[in-house]
Short mmCIF file of C-alpha atoms and ligand atoms in Angstrom, two decimals:
data_model
loop_
_atom_site.label_atom_id
_atom_site.label_comp_id
_atom_site.label_asym_id
_atom_site.label_seq_id
_atom_site.Cartn_x
_atom_site.Cartn_y
_atom_site.Cartn_z
CA UNK A 1113 42.86 8.27 28.47
CA UNK A 1114 40.30 11.42 28.30
CA UNK A 1115 37.21 10.87 29.92
CA UNK A 1116 34.23 9.26 27.79
CA UNK A 1117 31.83 12.23 26.60
CA UNK A 1118 28.12 12.00 25.31
CA UNK A 1119 28.12 10.81 21.71
CA UNK A 1120 31.48 8.82 21.93
CA UNK A 1121 31.23 5.23 21.34
CA UNK A 1122 31.12 2.96 24.33
CA UNK A 1123 34.51 1.09 24.43
CA UNK A 1124 34.27 -2.61 23.75
CA UNK A 1125 35.53 -5.14 26.17
CA UNK A 1126 35.43 -8.75 27.12
CA UNK A 1127 35.21 -9.50 30.77
CA UNK A 1128 34.30 -12.14 33.49
CA UNK A 1129 31.02 -11.73 34.77
CA UNK A 1130 28.67 -13.66 37.38
CA UNK A 1131 26.99 -14.64 34.13
CA UNK A 1132 30.10 -15.94 32.11
CA UNK A 1133 32.62 -14.16 29.96
CA UNK A 1134 30.93 -11.31 27.86
CA UNK A 1135 32.06 -9.60 24.87
CA UNK A 1136 30.36 -6.18 25.78
CA UNK A 1137 29.00 -5.20 22.54
CA UNK A 1138 28.01 -8.75 21.12
CA UNK A 1139 26.20 -8.87 24.82
CA UNK A 1140 24.32 -5.76 24.21
CA UNK A 1141 23.12 -6.67 20.80
CA UNK A 1142 20.62 -4.28 19.46
CA UNK A 1143 19.35 -3.33 22.97
CA UNK A 1144 20.05 -0.40 24.98
CA UNK A 1145 22.62 -0.94 27.79
CA UNK A 1146 23.46 0.66 31.44
CA UNK A 1147 26.59 -0.07 32.70
CA UNK A 1148 27.30 1.06 36.29
CA UNK A 1149 29.98 0.77 38.58
CA UNK A 1150 29.99 0.46 42.46
CA UNK A 1151 32.66 0.88 45.08
CA UNK A 1152 32.95 -2.74 46.45
CA UNK A 1153 30.92 -5.85 47.18
CA UNK A 1154 29.60 -6.33 50.71
CA UNK A 1155 28.95 -2.78 51.60
CA UNK A 1156 25.69 -1.32 52.55
CA UNK A 1157 24.60 1.11 50.13
CA UNK A 1158 25.70 -0.99 47.06
CA UNK A 1159 23.53 -3.85 48.29
CA UNK A 1160 20.54 -1.74 48.23
CA UNK A 1161 21.24 -0.50 44.80
CA UNK A 1162 21.95 -3.90 43.19
CA UNK A 1163 19.09 -5.32 45.09
CA UNK A 1164 16.83 -2.35 43.64
CA UNK A 1165 18.14 -3.22 39.94
CA UNK A 1166 17.23 -6.52 40.30
CA UNK A 1167 13.68 -5.70 41.05
CA UNK A 1168 13.51 -3.30 38.28
CA UNK A 1169 13.99 -6.11 35.61
CA UNK A 1170 10.46 -5.62 34.24
CA UNK A 1171 10.95 -1.83 33.71
CA UNK A 1172 14.47 -2.56 31.93
CA UNK A 1173 12.88 -5.43 29.75
CA UNK A 1174 10.11 -3.39 28.83
CA UNK A 1175 12.60 -0.54 27.64
CA UNK A 1176 14.91 -3.01 25.95
CA UNK A 1177 17.74 -2.30 28.30
CA UNK A 1178 20.37 -4.86 29.42
CA UNK A 1179 22.08 -3.92 32.81
CA UNK A 1180 25.78 -4.68 34.03
CA UNK A 1181 27.03 -3.83 37.06
CA UNK A 1182 30.82 -3.67 37.92
CA UNK A 1183 33.23 -3.62 40.60
CA UNK A 1184 37.00 -4.39 41.15
CA UNK A 1185 36.31 -7.29 43.48
CA UNK A 1186 36.57 -10.87 42.21
CA UNK A 1187 33.97 -13.29 40.95
CA UNK A 1188 33.84 -15.39 44.13
CA UNK A 1189 33.42 -12.28 46.01
CA UNK A 1190 30.75 -11.23 43.71
CA UNK A 1191 28.83 -14.63 44.09
CA UNK A 1192 29.12 -14.76 47.94
CA UNK A 1193 27.56 -11.24 48.04
CA UNK A 1194 24.91 -12.04 45.67
CA UNK A 1195 23.52 -14.42 47.93
CA UNK A 1196 23.17 -11.58 50.94
CA UNK A 1197 21.65 -9.18 48.34
CA UNK A 1198 18.90 -11.94 47.53
CA UNK A 1199 18.57 -12.64 51.19
CA UNK A 1200 18.62 -9.16 52.56
CA UNK A 1201 16.62 -7.37 49.64
CA UNK A 1202 14.22 -9.91 49.12
CA UNK A 1203 15.05 -10.57 45.11
CA UNK A 1204 17.02 -12.47 42.97
CA UNK A 1205 19.92 -10.83 40.96
CA UNK A 1206 19.50 -11.51 37.44
CA UNK A 1207 21.98 -9.43 35.85
CA UNK A 1208 26.03 -9.71 35.33
CA UNK A 1209 28.36 -8.06 37.64
CA UNK A 1210 31.82 -7.56 36.13
CA UNK A 1211 34.69 -8.77 38.06
CA UNK A 1212 37.16 -6.25 37.03
CA UNK A 1213 39.99 -7.25 39.42
CA UNK A 1214 42.80 -5.78 36.85
CA UNK A 1215 40.65 -2.66 36.34
CA UNK A 1216 40.91 -2.87 32.64
CA UNK A 1217 36.93 -1.85 32.26
CA UNK A 1218 37.27 0.49 35.02
CA UNK A 1219 40.19 2.52 33.60
CA UNK A 1220 38.60 2.27 29.77
CA UNK A 1221 35.56 4.13 31.47
CA UNK A 1222 37.41 6.35 33.81
CA UNK A 1223 35.33 5.11 36.60
CA UNK A 1224 38.10 5.32 39.41
CA UNK A 1225 38.35 8.78 40.36
CA UNK A 1226 41.74 9.01 42.22
CA UNK A 1227 40.96 12.18 44.27
CA UNK A 1228 37.93 10.42 45.62
CA UNK A 1229 39.65 6.99 46.09
CA UNK A 1230 42.70 5.76 44.64
CA UNK A 1231 41.68 2.14 44.32
CA UNK A 1232 37.81 1.81 44.30
CA UNK A 1233 35.42 2.71 41.38
CA UNK A 1234 32.94 5.74 42.26
CA UNK A 1235 29.07 4.99 41.00
CA UNK A 1236 29.27 5.76 37.49
CA UNK A 1237 26.43 5.36 35.12
CA UNK A 1238 26.57 5.02 31.20
CA UNK A 1239 23.56 4.65 29.07
CA UNK A 1240 24.40 3.11 25.84
CA UNK A 1241 22.07 3.22 22.69
CA UNK A 1242 21.82 0.58 20.33
CA UNK A 1243 24.33 2.26 18.11
CA UNK A 1244 26.69 1.84 20.96
CA UNK A 1245 26.95 5.40 21.35
CA UNK A 1246 27.14 7.01 25.04
CA UNK A 1247 24.02 8.79 25.70
CA UNK A 1248 24.12 9.85 29.60
CA UNK A 1249 26.67 9.56 32.05
CA UNK A 1250 26.17 10.28 35.61
CA UNK A 1251 28.86 10.26 38.52
CA UNK A 1252 27.54 9.91 42.18
CA UNK A 1253 29.75 9.60 45.06
CA UNK A 1254 30.25 6.41 47.14
CA UNK A 1255 27.88 7.68 50.20
CA UNK A 1256 24.75 8.25 47.88
CA UNK A 1257 22.73 5.42 46.52
CA UNK A 1258 21.54 6.01 42.93
CA UNK A 1259 18.03 6.99 41.99
CA UNK A 1260 17.11 4.14 39.51
CA UNK A 1261 13.56 5.95 39.03
CA UNK A 1262 15.54 8.80 37.59
CA UNK A 1263 17.32 6.56 35.32
CA UNK A 1264 14.26 5.07 33.96
CA UNK A 1265 12.71 8.70 33.45
CA UNK A 1266 16.08 9.58 31.54
CA UNK A 1267 15.85 6.28 29.45
CA UNK A 1268 12.27 7.24 28.63
CA UNK A 1269 13.42 10.57 27.60
CA UNK A 1270 16.26 9.40 25.49
CA UNK A 1271 13.88 6.89 23.75
CA UNK A 1272 11.37 9.55 23.12
CA UNK A 1273 13.84 11.50 21.27
CA UNK A 1274 15.19 8.89 19.34
CA UNK A 1275 12.22 7.08 18.20
CA UNK A 1276 9.87 10.34 18.08
CA UNK A 1277 11.61 13.37 17.63
CA UNK A 1278 10.49 15.06 20.91
CA UNK A 1279 12.68 16.05 23.78
CA UNK A 1280 11.67 16.25 27.77
CA UNK A 1281 10.97 19.71 29.48
CA UNK A 1282 12.44 20.56 32.96
CA UNK A 1283 10.83 18.09 35.75
CA UNK A 1284 9.22 16.09 33.01
CA UNK A 1285 7.47 12.85 33.96
CA UNK A 1286 6.27 9.97 31.99
CA UNK A 1287 2.52 11.17 30.55
CA UNK A 1288 3.36 14.73 30.65
CA UNK A 1289 3.57 17.00 27.41
CA UNK A 1290 7.05 16.73 25.46
CA UNK A 1291 8.88 19.48 23.36
CA UNK A 1292 9.13 19.18 19.88
CA UNK A 1293 12.65 19.00 18.92
CA UNK A 1294 14.01 22.08 16.94
CA UNK A 1295 15.05 20.24 13.91
CA UNK A 1296 11.35 19.43 13.11
CA UNK A 1297 9.88 22.06 10.56
CA UNK A 1298 6.61 23.40 11.41
CA UNK A 1299 5.25 22.17 8.04
CA UNK A 1300 6.09 18.50 9.43
CA UNK A 1301 4.30 18.68 12.73
CA UNK A 1302 0.80 17.88 11.38
CA UNK A 1303 1.86 14.43 10.09
CA UNK A 1304 4.61 13.63 12.81
CA UNK A 1305 2.34 14.82 15.58
CA UNK A 1306 -1.61 14.01 15.13
CA UNK A 1307 -2.62 14.44 18.76
CA UNK A 1308 -1.73 18.10 18.11
CA UNK A 1309 0.73 20.86 19.49
CA UNK A 1310 0.73 24.12 21.01
CA UNK A 1311 3.39 26.72 19.89
CA UNK A 1312 4.06 29.00 22.77
CA UNK A 1313 6.86 30.42 21.19
CA UNK A 1314 8.08 29.72 17.57
CA UNK A 1315 10.85 27.79 19.59
CA UNK A 1316 8.87 26.34 22.12
CA UNK A 1317 6.43 23.88 20.63
CA UNK A 1318 4.71 21.20 22.96
CA UNK A 1319 2.76 18.31 22.17
CA UNK A 1320 1.49 15.26 24.35
CA UNK A 1321 3.50 12.46 24.73
CA UNK A 1322 3.54 10.66 21.16
CA UNK A 1323 3.80 7.03 22.37
CA UNK A 1324 0.72 6.83 24.51
CA UNK A 1325 -2.59 5.90 23.36
C1 BEZ B 441 28.33 1.54 50.52
O1 BEZ B 441 28.23 1.11 49.37
O2 BEZ B 441 27.62 1.52 51.58
C2 BEZ B 441 29.38 2.14 50.57
C3 BEZ B 441 30.57 1.98 49.68
C4 BEZ B 441 31.78 2.77 50.01
C5 BEZ B 441 31.93 3.81 50.72
C6 BEZ B 441 30.84 4.10 51.42
C7 BEZ B 441 29.49 3.39 51.24
#
């Protein structure tokens, strides 16, 4: 199957997880979603990643984001490993980990890259909007733990675009000025962006982040 691209619908699936069986689309409901794979249970980098994700629960909740992890290990392995994650990372894993032993979901989402590893999933990330469209894909190698602050930053940017018609410039961080998207006509700006704006070039119009007081 061809790799999934931005704008594609996130394929639906039914899977066994550490929190019971889920129908992915139903489970997401109206929320945003992150589906991310890791190479294997009981491995060091993955242990730190899943611990970090559970510590970011409030940040994901604030943004209406549901998170699901996946590897090709089974449920028993996941449950045993969760105890280690909780113990070593000083947290409580509180999101589902998909047990994809038959590689059904991994194949659906092209998470196994055979020239990297023929059996194990790489570190794929999919961010899915409430309309079930894929908004972000990132792939990291097994040896590099993900930067979940960056993931939150991208979700903030995606939500600003979805809800406020702004994009975010290079190296943007929350609180900094945003770019008014090109589809907004000059005549609409005053109403849409009451905090004001600065036209640096006709195609480069900046405004304070709209959703801050
Ligand atoms: C890890 O999670 O630590 C890991 C997994 C596979 C290869 C290298 C590192």
